[in-house]
Amino acid sequence: MNLSLGVKVLIVVICALVSTIVAMVAGFISHSPGTPAGQAVLYAGGSFAGCLLLCLAVLKALKVL
């Protein structure tokens, strides 16, 4: 696909927003009361990175980026 730079940036921003939502849900699920929040933040950060890499890899394989 021959997309303009603006459209590609918009797609990457959408991937980052979806990854942020996934990370927030993962952080909320992993956090249990009475434990430090640092573990949940690290878990959310890992899920953000994994989701963003997965999204970008799929888009690269589909030759969108």
PDB file of C-alpha atoms in Angstrom:
ATOM      1  CA  MET A   1       0.000   0.000   0.000  1.00  0.00           C
ATOM      2  CA  ASN A   2       1.218   3.452  -0.826  1.00  0.00           C
ATOM      3  CA  LEU A   3       0.056   5.598   2.089  1.00  0.00           C
ATOM      4  CA  SER A   4       1.167   9.118   2.838  1.00  0.00           C
ATOM      5  CA  LEU A   5       3.343   9.907   5.833  1.00  0.00           C
ATOM      6  CA  GLY A   6       0.453  11.525   7.691  1.00  0.00           C
ATOM      7  CA  VAL A   7      -1.682   8.400   7.423  1.00  0.00           C
ATOM      8  CA  LYS A   8       1.201   6.212   8.594  1.00  0.00           C
ATOM      9  CA  VAL A   9       1.746   8.447  11.627  1.00  0.00           C
ATOM     10  CA  LEU A  10      -1.968   8.286  12.400  1.00  0.00           C
ATOM     11  CA  ILE A  11      -1.885   4.471  12.250  1.00  0.00           C
ATOM     12  CA  VAL A  12       1.099   4.346  14.632  1.00  0.00           C
ATOM     13  CA  VAL A  13      -0.650   6.724  17.043  1.00  0.00           C
ATOM     14  CA  ILE A  14      -3.769   4.536  16.972  1.00  0.00           C
ATOM     15  CA  CYS A  15      -1.602   1.487  17.735  1.00  0.00           C
ATOM     16  CA  ALA A  16      -0.050   3.324  20.672  1.00  0.00           C
ATOM     17  CA  LEU A  17      -3.473   4.281  22.029  1.00  0.00           C
ATOM     18  CA  VAL A  18      -4.766   0.715  21.750  1.00  0.00           C
ATOM     19  CA  SER A  19      -1.621  -0.519  23.475  1.00  0.00           C
ATOM     20  CA  THR A  20      -2.164   2.016  26.263  1.00  0.00           C
ATOM     21  CA  ILE A  21      -5.691   0.724  26.847  1.00  0.00           C
ATOM     22  CA  VAL A  22      -4.434  -2.861  26.922  1.00  0.00           C
ATOM     23  CA  ALA A  23      -1.692  -1.874  29.381  1.00  0.00           C
ATOM     24  CA  MET A  24      -4.148  -0.116  31.695  1.00  0.00           C
ATOM     25  CA  VAL A  25      -6.428  -3.146  31.772  1.00  0.00           C
ATOM     26  CA  ALA A  26      -3.484  -5.467  32.392  1.00  0.00           C
ATOM     27  CA  GLY A  27      -2.255  -3.247  35.216  1.00  0.00           C
ATOM     28  CA  PHE A  28      -5.676  -3.127  36.840  1.00  0.00           C
ATOM     29  CA  ILE A  29      -6.054  -6.896  36.593  1.00  0.00           C
ATOM     30  CA  SER A  30      -2.599  -7.647  37.959  1.00  0.00           C
ATOM     31  CA  HIS A  31      -2.856  -5.282  40.934  1.00  0.00           C
ATOM     32  CA  SER A  32      -4.139  -6.783  44.159  1.00  0.00           C
ATOM     33  CA  PRO A  33      -4.987  -4.788  47.284  1.00  0.00           C
ATOM     34  CA  GLY A  34      -2.286  -4.552  49.907  1.00  0.00           C
ATOM     35  CA  THR A  35       0.617  -4.964  47.499  1.00  0.00           C
ATOM     36  CA  PRO A  36       2.882  -2.243  46.104  1.00  0.00           C
ATOM     37  CA  ALA A  37       1.718  -0.658  42.862  1.00  0.00           C
ATOM     38  CA  GLY A  38       5.187  -0.984  41.327  1.00  0.00           C
ATOM     39  CA  GLN A  39       4.637  -4.570  40.274  1.00  0.00           C
ATOM     40  CA  ALA A  40       1.420  -3.661  38.486  1.00  0.00           C
ATOM     41  CA  VAL A  41       3.155  -0.761  36.732  1.00  0.00           C
ATOM     42  CA  LEU A  42       5.953  -3.028  35.516  1.00  0.00           C
ATOM     43  CA  TYR A  43       3.410  -5.589  34.322  1.00  0.00           C
ATOM     44  CA  ALA A  44       1.473  -2.873  32.496  1.00  0.00           C
ATOM     45  CA  GLY A  45       4.664  -1.559  30.891  1.00  0.00           C
ATOM     46  CA  GLY A  46       5.558  -5.004  29.633  1.00  0.00           C
ATOM     47  CA  SER A  47       2.115  -5.540  28.201  1.00  0.00           C
ATOM     48  CA  PHE A  48       2.248  -2.108  26.521  1.00  0.00           C
ATOM     49  CA  ALA A  49       5.565  -2.934  24.869  1.00  0.00           C
ATOM     50  CA  GLY A  50       4.399  -6.374  23.806  1.00  0.00           C
ATOM     51  CA  CYS A  51       1.126  -5.120  22.380  1.00  0.00           C
ATOM     52  CA  LEU A  52       2.760  -2.237  20.516  1.00  0.00           C
ATOM     53  CA  LEU A  53       5.416  -4.508  19.032  1.00  0.00           C
ATOM     54  CA  LEU A  54       2.762  -7.009  17.988  1.00  0.00           C
ATOM     55  CA  CYS A  55       0.631  -4.317  16.343  1.00  0.00           C
ATOM     56  CA  LEU A  56       3.573  -2.847  14.472  1.00  0.00           C
ATOM     57  CA  ALA A  57       4.801  -6.285  13.375  1.00  0.00           C
ATOM     58  CA  VAL A  58       1.380  -7.158  11.965  1.00  0.00           C
ATOM     59  CA  LEU A  59       1.176  -3.845  10.120  1.00  0.00           C
ATOM     60  CA  LYS A  60       4.694  -4.337   8.766  1.00  0.00           C
ATOM     61  CA  ALA A  61       3.813  -7.846   7.596  1.00  0.00           C
ATOM     62  CA  LEU A  62       0.722  -6.509   5.850  1.00  0.00           C
ATOM     63  CA  LYS A  63       2.984  -3.858   4.239  1.00  0.00           C
ATOM     64  CA  VAL A  64       0.966  -0.983   5.648  1.00  0.00           C
ATOM     65  CA  LEU A  65       4.035   0.640   7.211  1.00  0.00           C
TER      66      LEU A  65
END
